[in-house]
């Protein structure tokens, strides 16, 4: 193949892209859809449930303060610290619950695998930035809140190419 | 007021620098030379010569390279030492850090090794899920590598297209594992979670479209006369040299040696798929850049076959005891074919929850060894084309 034909073919395949849909996700305006409500784990079968590994969610009515999540995280990022909580639960004599430092967490989800009482799950919330280091530390009360996550678009494939819509 | 240093002082200091550098490992014809009026030393890096921190000490005579000494080690993280202080499960998140784009494949040999040490039998469905994950990850890595190869050669379209199309596969991995790059998905005993509902259809649709997309790269990149003129016959690695220097993966296969670990020593269920290991004869930069691209098409074939053959139900993870231990003093070596070549993991266990010693044998480092041989006599302008065609990832080489 001659040089000229080769270059024309290359240009041609670029020009064809003018008719193809834009693939870029316009992030802050539109947000990607996820499967499920975040990564969860079922200790009875030992298998997780697919979902995004985002910010954690702690169920105060189930957490016993057993510290297994903190022990699991010790070898990973030391992001979990056990702190005192003001409320009293029958199942949580010591009144301690995990507090997670998202400046350290790597979102591996091993703490979720470690919790035997269905108390710690992950959610679809991934927008965690903060202006201060302290703002990244989530107390048990903050972890209890179920986040609202906008889920607008998914990848759609048509004859005119793939796009987010 | 500036004072010029006397000329001989300059010479002395650069000589000393050469003595201290690592160039002793190179054979006499390739070692760094004494700097004189003709020969100049050029440091490429260590601030990101394209892909992570590493330095190439290059000596040029005019426009031609007379010697090159790669100097890796700027991103050494002590992964192997760190592994001795963590148990077999908590090792997973940090062991995938060296190549975050290929995080399933770098965990694969470790997971296979630990399974053999602990005597775990993996469920059949998990094996297929691992193959799907590993093949999608291989494509994600190669697309990233290809994007950087494009920008190294000043071809910015080839930077945009792979970066965009890679998103299709990242989206699949995000649905499957819950993380976009560092998945932490493979564990001793299977995978962390089962597929989400409807995943097979989405995966098939996106992989089909992806396959169509990468075929379009032929016209714009691989058949492009400008790329061919820059990469054909540059940095030719002969078959004998490729074997003698111990290169692996796409570099070895581009030099005409048919060696693919997936074919030669099938692990998990790779022996059940119909695919080819891509071999090219030329051994130049062009062949080395084309082999990974053809590899991706084979990966797409494997993914589609795996989606068909996967058992429709069944467990995906064996429940382990907390802090699983090896039975006694034991060693194991496992290797897999990663996006860059054969990636091995050697584990020594001494009946503790932590490995006694863990050694990663990485393809990047083995391919880098060929660089001084390939660059000698090349033009400096061809350096990026040769360097990046070696399928080299600095962070992985340094561990
Ligand atoms: S996700 Fe991983 S790093 Fe984050 S708190 Fe849990 S165990 Fe620690
Ligand atoms: S979250 Fe789970 S593992 Fe952590 S302290 Fe509470 S019950 Fe224990």
Coordinates of C-alpha atoms and ligand atoms in Angstrom, one line a residue:
Chain A
X1 CA 0.0 0.0 0.0
X2 CA 1.3 3.4 -1.0
X3 CA 2.1 6.1 1.5
X4 CA -0.6 8.4 0.2
X5 CA -3.4 5.8 0.3
X6 CA -2.4 4.9 3.8
X7 CA -2.6 8.4 5.0
X8 CA -5.9 9.0 3.3
X9 CA -7.3 5.8 4.9
X10 CA -6.1 7.0 8.3
X11 CA -7.7 10.5 7.8
X12 CA -10.9 8.8 6.5
X13 CA -11.3 6.7 9.6
X14 CA -10.9 9.8 11.7
X15 CA -13.5 11.8 9.6
X16 CA -16.0 9.0 10.0
X17 CA -16.0 9.8 13.7
X18 CA -17.7 13.1 13.1
X19 CA -20.9 11.0 12.7
X20 CA -20.3 8.9 15.8
X21 CA -21.9 9.9 19.1
X22 CA -19.8 11.5 21.8
X23 CA -18.8 8.9 24.4
X24 CA -17.6 11.3 27.2
X25 CA -19.5 11.2 30.4
X26 CA -20.3 14.8 31.4
X27 CA -19.5 14.1 35.0
X28 CA -20.9 16.6 37.5
X29 CA -24.0 17.1 35.4
X30 CA -24.7 13.4 34.8
X31 CA -23.7 10.5 36.9
X32 CA -23.1 6.9 36.2
X33 CA -25.6 4.2 37.2
X34 CA -24.4 1.4 39.4
X35 CA -25.7 -2.1 40.0
X36 CA -27.3 -2.6 43.4
X37 CA -26.9 -0.6 46.5
X38 CA -23.2 -1.1 47.1
X39 CA -21.0 -4.0 48.0
X40 CA -22.5 -6.2 50.7
X41 CA -21.5 -9.5 52.3
X42 CA -23.4 -12.4 53.5
X43 CA -21.5 -14.1 56.4
X44 CA -23.7 -17.2 56.3
X45 CA -22.6 -18.2 52.8
X46 CA -19.3 -16.4 52.7
X47 CA -20.1 -14.7 49.4
X48 CA -20.4 -11.0 48.7
X49 CA -23.2 -9.3 46.7
X50 CA -22.0 -7.2 43.8
X51 CA -22.1 -3.4 44.1
X52 CA -19.9 -0.4 44.2
X53 CA -17.3 -0.3 46.9
X54 CA -18.1 3.2 48.1
X55 CA -18.6 4.9 51.5
X56 CA -19.6 2.5 54.3
X57 CA -22.9 2.3 56.0
X58 CA -23.1 1.2 59.6
X59 CA -26.3 -0.2 61.2
X60 CA -26.3 0.8 64.8
X61 CA -29.0 -1.7 65.7
X62 CA -26.8 -4.6 64.6
X63 CA -23.2 -3.6 65.5
X64 CA -22.0 -5.4 68.6
X65 CA -18.7 -3.6 68.9
X66 CA -16.8 -6.8 68.3
X67 CA -13.9 -4.9 66.5
X68 CA -13.5 -7.6 63.8
X69 CA -13.7 -4.9 61.1
X70 CA -10.9 -2.9 62.8
X71 CA -8.7 -6.0 63.1
X72 CA -9.3 -6.7 59.4
X73 CA -8.3 -3.2 58.4
X74 CA -5.2 -3.2 60.6
X75 CA -3.3 -5.1 57.9
X76 CA -4.7 -3.0 55.1
X77 CA -4.9 0.7 55.9
X78 CA -5.6 1.2 59.6
X79 CA -8.5 3.3 58.7
X80 CA -10.9 2.0 61.3
X81 CA -10.8 3.2 64.9
X82 CA -13.2 2.0 67.5
X83 CA -14.9 5.0 69.3
X84 CA -17.4 5.4 72.1
X85 CA -21.0 6.1 71.1
X86 CA -23.4 7.9 73.4
X87 CA -26.4 5.7 72.8
X88 CA -26.9 2.4 74.6
X89 CA -27.7 -0.9 73.0
X90 CA -28.3 -4.3 74.7
X91 CA -26.1 -6.0 72.2
X92 CA -23.3 -3.5 72.4
X93 CA -22.2 -3.5 76.1
X94 CA -19.0 -1.6 75.5
X95 CA -20.8 1.0 73.4
X96 CA -18.0 1.2 70.8
X97 CA -18.5 1.4 67.1
X98 CA -16.2 1.8 64.1
X99 CA -15.1 5.3 62.9
X100 CA -13.6 5.3 59.4
X101 CA -10.9 7.7 58.1
X102 CA -11.4 8.1 54.4
X103 CA -8.0 9.7 54.1
X104 CA -6.6 6.2 54.6
X105 CA -9.3 3.8 53.4
X106 CA -8.6 2.1 50.1
X107 CA -12.1 0.8 49.5
X108 CA -11.1 -2.8 49.5
X109 CA -14.2 -3.9 51.4
X110 CA -12.3 -6.5 53.6
X111 CA -13.9 -4.9 56.7
X112 CA -17.3 -5.8 55.2
X113 CA -16.2 -9.4 54.7
X114 CA -15.1 -9.5 58.3
X115 CA -18.3 -8.3 60.0
X116 CA -20.3 -11.4 61.1
X117 CA -23.4 -9.4 62.2
X118 CA -24.6 -7.8 58.9
X119 CA -23.8 -4.4 60.4
X120 CA -21.3 -3.0 57.9
X121 CA -22.0 -2.6 54.2
X122 CA -20.8 -0.3 51.5
X123 CA -22.9 2.2 49.5
X124 CA -22.8 3.8 46.1
X125 CA -21.6 7.1 47.6
X126 CA -18.2 8.0 46.1
X127 CA -18.2 11.8 46.4
X128 CA -16.3 12.1 49.7
X129 CA -13.9 15.1 49.2
X130 CA -13.5 17.6 52.0
X131 CA -11.5 20.7 52.6
X132 CA -9.9 19.4 55.8
X133 CA -8.4 16.1 56.9
X134 CA -10.9 16.0 59.8
X135 CA -13.7 16.2 57.4
X136 CA -12.7 12.9 56.0
X137 CA -13.1 11.1 59.3
X138 CA -16.7 9.7 59.5
X139 CA -18.0 9.1 62.9
X140 CA -20.5 6.2 63.6
X141 CA -23.3 8.7 63.5
X142 CA -22.3 9.9 60.0
X143 CA -21.8 6.4 58.8
X144 CA -25.4 5.6 59.9
X145 CA -26.9 7.9 57.3
X146 CA -28.0 6.3 54.1
X147 CA -26.6 8.5 51.3
X148 CA -28.6 9.8 48.4
X149 CA -26.7 9.0 45.1
X150 CA -27.9 10.4 41.8
X151 CA -27.8 7.7 39.1
X152 CA -28.7 9.1 35.8
X153 CA -26.9 7.5 32.8
X154 CA -25.7 4.1 31.6
X155 CA -23.7 3.1 28.6
X156 CA -25.9 2.7 25.6
X157 CA -24.7 1.1 22.4
X158 CA -26.5 1.9 19.1
X159 CA -25.6 1.9 15.4
X160 CA -24.0 5.3 15.9
X161 CA -21.7 4.1 18.5
X162 CA -21.6 4.0 22.3
X163 CA -22.7 6.9 24.4
X164 CA -23.8 7.7 28.0
X165 CA -27.5 8.2 27.9
Chain B
X1 CA 29.2 36.9 38.6
X2 CA 29.5 33.5 37.1
X3 CA 32.7 31.5 36.9
X4 CA 33.1 28.7 34.5
X5 CA 34.4 25.5 36.0
X6 CA 37.7 24.3 34.4
X7 CA 37.0 21.7 31.9
X8 CA 38.9 18.8 33.5
X9 CA 36.8 19.2 36.7
X10 CA 33.6 18.6 34.8
X11 CA 35.1 15.5 33.2
X12 CA 36.3 14.1 36.5
X13 CA 32.9 14.5 38.1
X14 CA 31.1 12.8 35.2
X15 CA 33.5 9.9 35.3
X16 CA 32.9 9.5 39.0
X17 CA 29.2 9.4 38.3
X18 CA 29.6 6.7 35.8
X19 CA 31.6 4.6 38.3
X20 CA 28.8 4.9 40.8
X21 CA 26.1 4.0 38.4
X22 CA 24.8 0.6 37.9
X23 CA 26.3 0.2 34.4
X24 CA 28.7 -2.6 35.5
X25 CA 26.0 -5.2 34.7
X26 CA 26.2 -4.4 31.0
X27 CA 28.7 -6.2 28.7
X28 CA 31.7 -4.2 27.6
X29 CA 30.3 -3.2 24.2
X30 CA 27.2 -1.7 25.8
X31 CA 28.4 -0.1 29.0
X32 CA 28.4 3.6 29.5
X33 CA 31.5 5.3 28.0
X34 CA 33.8 8.0 29.1
X35 CA 32.4 11.4 28.3
X36 CA 34.5 13.4 25.8
X37 CA 33.9 16.1 23.2
X38 CA 31.9 13.8 21.0
X39 CA 29.8 11.9 23.6
X40 CA 27.1 13.5 25.7
X41 CA 25.2 12.0 28.6
X42 CA 21.5 12.6 28.7
X43 CA 19.2 11.8 31.5
X44 CA 15.7 10.9 30.4
X45 CA 13.6 11.0 33.6
X46 CA 13.4 10.2 36.5
X47 CA 10.4 12.6 36.4
X48 CA 8.0 10.6 34.4
X49 CA 9.5 9.9 31.0
X50 CA 6.0 8.8 30.1
X51 CA 4.8 6.2 32.5
X52 CA 6.0 6.4 36.1
X53 CA 9.3 7.3 37.6
X54 CA 12.4 5.8 36.1
X55 CA 15.5 7.1 34.5
X56 CA 17.3 6.2 31.3
X57 CA 20.9 7.3 31.2
X58 CA 21.5 7.7 27.5
X59 CA 24.8 8.6 25.8
X60 CA 24.5 10.1 22.4
X61 CA 27.0 10.9 19.7
X62 CA 25.2 13.5 17.6
X63 CA 21.8 12.0 17.1
X64 CA 22.8 8.4 17.6
X65 CA 22.7 6.5 20.9
X66 CA 26.0 4.9 21.8
X67 CA 25.0 3.5 25.2
X68 CA 21.9 3.3 27.4
X69 CA 21.7 2.3 31.1
X70 CA 18.2 2.0 32.4
X71 CA 18.0 3.0 36.1
X72 CA 14.8 1.7 37.7
X73 CA 14.0 1.8 41.4
X74 CA 12.5 5.2 41.9
X75 CA 9.1 3.7 42.8
X76 CA 10.2 0.8 45.0
X77 CA 7.5 0.2 47.5
X78 CA 8.7 -2.9 49.3
X79 CA 5.7 -5.0 48.4
X80 CA 7.5 -8.2 49.0
X81 CA 8.6 -7.2 52.5
X82 CA 5.2 -5.8 53.3
X83 CA 3.7 -9.2 52.4
X84 CA 5.6 -10.8 55.3
X85 CA 3.7 -8.8 57.9
X86 CA 0.2 -9.4 56.6
X87 CA -1.9 -12.5 56.5
X88 CA -2.9 -14.2 53.3
X89 CA -6.1 -12.2 53.0
X90 CA -5.0 -8.7 53.9
X91 CA -2.1 -9.0 51.5
X92 CA -4.6 -8.7 48.6
X93 CA -5.2 -4.9 48.5
X94 CA -1.6 -4.0 48.5
X95 CA -0.3 -6.7 46.2
X96 CA -2.3 -5.3 43.3
X97 CA -0.9 -1.8 43.6
X98 CA 2.1 -2.3 41.3
X99 CA -0.1 -2.5 38.2
X100 CA -3.4 -1.1 39.1
X101 CA -4.6 -1.4 35.5
X102 CA -3.9 -5.1 35.5
X103 CA -4.9 -5.8 39.1
X104 CA -6.6 -9.1 38.5
X105 CA -3.6 -10.6 36.7
X106 CA -1.1 -9.6 39.3
X107 CA -3.2 -11.2 42.0
X108 CA -3.7 -14.3 40.0
X109 CA -0.5 -16.2 40.7
X110 CA -0.6 -15.2 44.4
X111 CA -4.1 -16.5 44.7
X112 CA -3.3 -19.7 42.9
X113 CA -0.2 -20.2 45.1
X114 CA -2.1 -19.6 48.3
X115 CA -4.8 -22.1 47.2
X116 CA -2.2 -24.7 46.7
X117 CA -0.5 -24.0 50.1
X118 CA -3.8 -24.1 52.0
X119 CA -5.2 -27.0 49.9
X120 CA -8.3 -25.2 48.8
X121 CA -10.5 -26.6 46.0
X122 CA -12.0 -23.7 44.0
X123 CA -15.6 -24.0 42.7
X124 CA -16.0 -24.3 39.0
X125 CA -18.0 -21.1 38.5
X126 CA -15.3 -19.1 40.3
X127 CA -12.7 -20.3 37.9
X128 CA -14.7 -19.0 34.9
X129 CA -15.3 -15.7 36.7
X130 CA -11.6 -15.4 37.3
X131 CA -10.9 -16.0 33.6
X132 CA -13.4 -13.3 32.6
X133 CA -12.0 -10.9 35.1
X134 CA -8.4 -11.6 34.0
X135 CA -9.1 -11.2 30.3
X136 CA -11.1 -8.0 30.8
X137 CA -8.2 -6.7 32.8
X138 CA -5.7 -7.6 30.2
X139 CA -7.6 -5.6 27.7
X140 CA -7.8 -2.6 30.1
X141 CA -4.1 -2.7 30.6
X142 CA -3.3 -3.0 26.9
X143 CA -5.6 -0.2 26.0
X144 CA -3.8 2.1 28.5
X145 CA -0.5 0.9 27.2
X146 CA -1.6 1.6 23.6
X147 CA -2.8 5.1 24.5
X148 CA 0.6 5.9 25.9
X149 CA 2.3 4.4 22.9
X150 CA 0.3 6.7 20.8
X151 CA 1.2 9.8 22.7
X152 CA 4.8 8.7 22.8
X153 CA 4.8 8.8 19.0
X154 CA 2.9 12.1 18.9
X155 CA -0.2 10.4 17.7
X156 CA -2.9 12.1 19.8
X157 CA -5.8 10.4 18.2
X158 CA -4.4 7.1 19.4
X159 CA -4.3 8.5 22.9
X160 CA -7.9 9.6 22.9
X161 CA -9.5 6.5 21.3
X162 CA -8.1 3.8 23.5
X163 CA -8.7 5.9 26.6
X164 CA -12.3 6.3 25.7
X165 CA -12.9 2.7 24.6
X166 CA -11.2 1.4 27.7
X167 CA -14.1 2.9 29.6
X168 CA -16.5 0.2 28.2
X169 CA -14.4 -2.5 30.0
X170 CA -13.8 -0.4 33.1
X171 CA -17.6 -0.1 33.4
X172 CA -17.9 -3.9 33.1
X173 CA -15.3 -4.4 35.9
X174 CA -17.1 -1.8 38.0
X175 CA -20.3 -3.7 37.7
X176 CA -18.6 -7.0 38.4
X177 CA -16.3 -6.1 41.2
X178 CA -17.4 -2.7 42.5
X179 CA -14.2 -0.9 41.9
X180 CA -13.0 0.8 38.7
X181 CA -9.3 0.0 38.9
X182 CA -8.1 -1.7 42.1
X183 CA -10.7 -4.5 42.3
X184 CA -9.4 -6.7 45.1
X185 CA -11.6 -9.2 43.5
X186 CA -9.6 -12.5 43.5
X187 CA -9.2 -14.2 46.9
X188 CA -7.8 -17.6 47.8
X189 CA -10.9 -19.8 47.4
X190 CA -12.6 -18.0 44.5
X191 CA -13.8 -14.5 43.9
X192 CA -15.3 -12.0 46.3
X193 CA -18.8 -11.8 44.8
X194 CA -21.0 -13.4 42.2
X195 CA -22.0 -11.6 39.0
X196 CA -24.8 -9.0 39.3
X197 CA -28.1 -9.7 37.6
X198 CA -28.1 -9.4 33.8
X199 CA -24.3 -9.1 33.6
X200 CA -23.9 -11.6 30.8
X201 CA -25.9 -9.7 28.4
X202 CA -24.3 -6.3 29.2
X203 CA -20.9 -7.9 29.0
X204 CA -21.5 -9.6 25.6
X205 CA -22.9 -6.4 24.2
X206 CA -20.0 -4.2 25.3
X207 CA -17.3 -6.8 24.4
X208 CA -18.8 -7.1 20.9
X209 CA -18.8 -3.4 20.5
X210 CA -15.3 -3.1 21.9
X211 CA -14.0 -5.7 19.4
X212 CA -15.5 -3.7 16.6
X213 CA -13.8 -0.6 17.9
X214 CA -10.4 -2.0 18.2
X215 CA -10.5 -3.3 14.6
X216 CA -10.8 0.3 13.6
X217 CA -7.4 1.1 15.0
X218 CA -5.8 -0.7 12.1
X219 CA -6.5 2.1 9.6
X220 CA -5.6 4.9 11.9
X221 CA -2.6 3.4 13.7
X222 CA -1.2 0.1 12.5
X223 CA -1.6 0.6 8.8
X224 CA -0.6 4.2 9.1
X225 CA 2.5 4.8 7.0
X226 CA 3.8 7.3 9.5
X227 CA 3.7 4.8 12.3
X228 CA 5.2 2.1 10.1
X229 CA 8.1 4.4 9.1
X230 CA 8.9 5.2 12.7
X231 CA 8.7 1.7 14.1
X232 CA 9.5 -0.8 11.4
X233 CA 13.1 -2.1 11.7
X234 CA 13.8 -0.1 14.8
X235 CA 15.1 -1.9 17.8
X236 CA 15.2 -5.3 16.3
X237 CA 15.5 -8.2 18.8
X238 CA 16.4 -11.5 17.2
X239 CA 14.9 -14.7 18.3
X240 CA 18.1 -15.9 20.0
X241 CA 18.6 -12.7 21.9
X242 CA 15.0 -12.7 23.0
X243 CA 15.5 -16.1 24.5
X244 CA 19.0 -15.4 25.9
X245 CA 18.0 -12.2 27.6
X246 CA 15.0 -13.8 29.2
X247 CA 12.3 -11.5 27.8
X248 CA 8.7 -12.6 28.1
X249 CA 5.2 -11.9 26.9
X250 CA 4.6 -9.8 23.9
X251 CA 8.3 -9.0 23.4
X252 CA 9.1 -12.7 23.2
X253 CA 6.2 -13.5 20.9
X254 CA 7.0 -10.6 18.6
X255 CA 10.5 -12.2 18.1
X256 CA 9.0 -15.4 16.9
X257 CA 9.0 -17.6 20.0
X258 CA 5.6 -19.1 20.7
X259 CA 5.4 -19.0 24.4
X260 CA 2.1 -18.1 26.2
X261 CA 1.6 -19.4 29.7
X262 CA -2.1 -19.7 29.1
X263 CA -1.3 -22.3 26.3
X264 CA 1.8 -24.0 27.7
X265 CA 0.8 -24.4 31.3
X266 CA -2.9 -23.8 31.4
X267 CA -4.1 -22.7 34.8
X268 CA -7.7 -22.7 36.1
X269 CA -9.9 -23.4 33.0
X270 CA -7.8 -21.9 30.2
X271 CA -7.4 -25.3 28.6
X272 CA -11.1 -25.3 27.7
X273 CA -11.0 -22.3 25.4
X274 CA -10.2 -22.0 21.8
X275 CA -7.7 -19.2 21.2
X276 CA -4.4 -18.5 19.6
X277 CA -1.2 -17.2 21.0
X278 CA -0.1 -14.4 18.7
X279 CA 3.4 -14.8 17.2
X280 CA 5.2 -12.5 14.8
X281 CA 8.6 -13.0 13.2
X282 CA 10.0 -9.5 12.8
X283 CA 11.1 -8.7 16.3
X284 CA 11.0 -4.9 15.7
X285 CA 9.1 -2.2 17.5
X286 CA 6.2 -2.5 15.0
X287 CA 5.8 -6.2 15.8
X288 CA 6.1 -5.6 19.5
X289 CA 3.4 -2.9 19.3
X290 CA 1.1 -5.1 17.2
X291 CA 1.2 -8.3 19.3
X292 CA -0.7 -6.9 22.3
X293 CA -3.4 -5.4 20.0
X294 CA -3.9 -8.9 18.4
X295 CA -3.9 -10.3 21.9
X296 CA -6.9 -8.2 22.8
X297 CA -8.9 -9.8 20.0
X298 CA -8.1 -13.2 21.4
X299 CA -9.1 -12.0 24.9
X300 CA -12.4 -11.0 23.5
X301 CA -12.9 -14.4 22.0
X302 CA -12.0 -16.0 25.4
X303 CA -14.5 -13.7 27.3
X304 CA -17.3 -14.7 24.9
X305 CA -16.5 -18.4 25.2
X306 CA -16.3 -18.1 29.0
X307 CA -19.7 -16.4 29.1
X308 CA -21.2 -19.3 27.2
X309 CA -19.5 -22.1 29.1
X310 CA -19.8 -20.8 32.6
X311 CA -21.9 -23.0 34.9
X312 CA -25.2 -21.1 35.4
X313 CA -25.2 -21.5 39.2
X314 CA -23.1 -22.6 42.0
X315 CA -20.9 -21.2 44.7
X316 CA -18.1 -18.7 43.8
X317 CA -16.2 -18.7 47.0
X318 CA -15.1 -21.2 49.5
X319 CA -15.5 -20.0 53.1
X320 CA -12.2 -20.0 54.8
X321 CA -11.4 -20.0 58.5
X322 CA -10.3 -16.7 59.8
X323 CA -6.5 -16.3 59.5
X324 CA -5.9 -19.4 57.3
X325 CA -2.5 -21.0 57.8
X326 CA -0.2 -23.2 55.7
X327 CA 0.2 -26.8 56.9
X328 CA 4.0 -26.6 57.5
X329 CA 7.1 -25.5 55.8
X330 CA 6.1 -25.4 52.1
X331 CA 7.0 -23.5 49.0
X332 CA 5.0 -22.9 45.9
X333 CA 5.6 -21.2 42.6
X334 CA 2.8 -20.3 40.2
X335 CA 2.8 -18.2 37.1
X336 CA 0.2 -16.7 34.8
X337 CA 0.2 -14.7 31.6
X338 CA -0.4 -11.1 32.4
X339 CA -0.8 -8.2 30.0
X340 CA 2.9 -7.9 29.8
X341 CA 4.1 -11.5 30.0
X342 CA 4.6 -14.3 32.4
X343 CA 4.1 -13.2 36.0
X344 CA 5.2 -15.5 38.7
X345 CA 4.7 -15.6 42.4
X346 CA 6.9 -17.6 44.8
X347 CA 5.6 -18.1 48.3
X348 CA 7.3 -19.8 51.2
X349 CA 5.1 -20.6 54.1
X350 CA 6.0 -21.7 57.6
X351 CA 2.7 -22.6 59.2
X352 CA 1.9 -19.1 60.2
X353 CA -1.0 -16.9 58.9
X354 CA 1.6 -14.7 57.1
X355 CA 3.9 -15.9 54.3
X356 CA 7.5 -16.4 55.4
X357 CA 8.7 -14.9 52.1
X358 CA 6.9 -13.8 49.0
X359 CA 8.7 -13.1 45.7
X360 CA 7.1 -11.6 42.6
X361 CA 8.8 -12.3 39.4
X362 CA 7.6 -9.6 37.1
X363 CA 7.6 -9.4 33.3
X364 CA 8.4 -5.7 33.2
X365 CA 11.8 -6.0 34.8
X366 CA 12.7 -8.9 32.5
X367 CA 11.7 -7.0 29.4
X368 CA 13.6 -3.9 30.5
X369 CA 16.9 -5.9 30.3
X370 CA 16.6 -5.9 26.6
X371 CA 16.6 -2.1 26.3
X372 CA 20.4 -1.4 26.2
X373 CA 20.7 -4.0 23.4
X374 CA 18.0 -2.5 21.4
X375 CA 18.8 1.2 21.7
X376 CA 22.5 1.0 20.7
X377 CA 22.9 2.6 17.3
X378 CA 19.3 3.9 17.2
X379 CA 18.5 7.5 16.7
X380 CA 17.4 9.4 19.8
X381 CA 14.1 10.2 18.2
X382 CA 13.3 6.5 18.0
X383 CA 14.0 6.0 21.7
X384 CA 10.3 6.4 22.9
X385 CA 9.1 4.0 20.2
X386 CA 11.6 1.3 21.3
X387 CA 11.3 1.9 25.0
X388 CA 7.6 1.7 25.3
X389 CA 7.2 -1.2 22.8
X390 CA 8.9 -3.3 25.5
X391 CA 5.6 -3.4 27.4
X392 CA 7.3 -2.1 30.5
X393 CA 5.6 -0.8 33.6
X394 CA 8.0 1.0 36.0
X395 CA 6.0 0.5 39.1
X396 CA 5.8 -3.2 38.5
X397 CA 9.5 -3.5 37.8
X398 CA 10.3 -1.9 41.1
X399 CA 7.6 -3.6 43.2
Ligands
LIG1 S1 -12.6 -0.8 52.9 FE1 -10.6 -1.7 53.4 S2 -9.3 0.1 53.8 FE2 -11.4 0.8 53.9 S3 -11.9 0.6 56.1 FE3 -12.6 -1.3 55.1 S4 -10.8 -2.7 55.3 FE4 -10.1 -0.6 55.8
LIG2 S1 -19.3 -3.3 62.3 FE1 -19.4 -5.5 62.5 S2 -17.3 -6.2 62.7 FE2 -17.3 -4.0 63.1 S3 -17.6 -3.8 65.3 FE3 -19.6 -3.7 64.5 S4 -20.4 -5.8 64.5 FE4 -18.1 -5.9 64.8

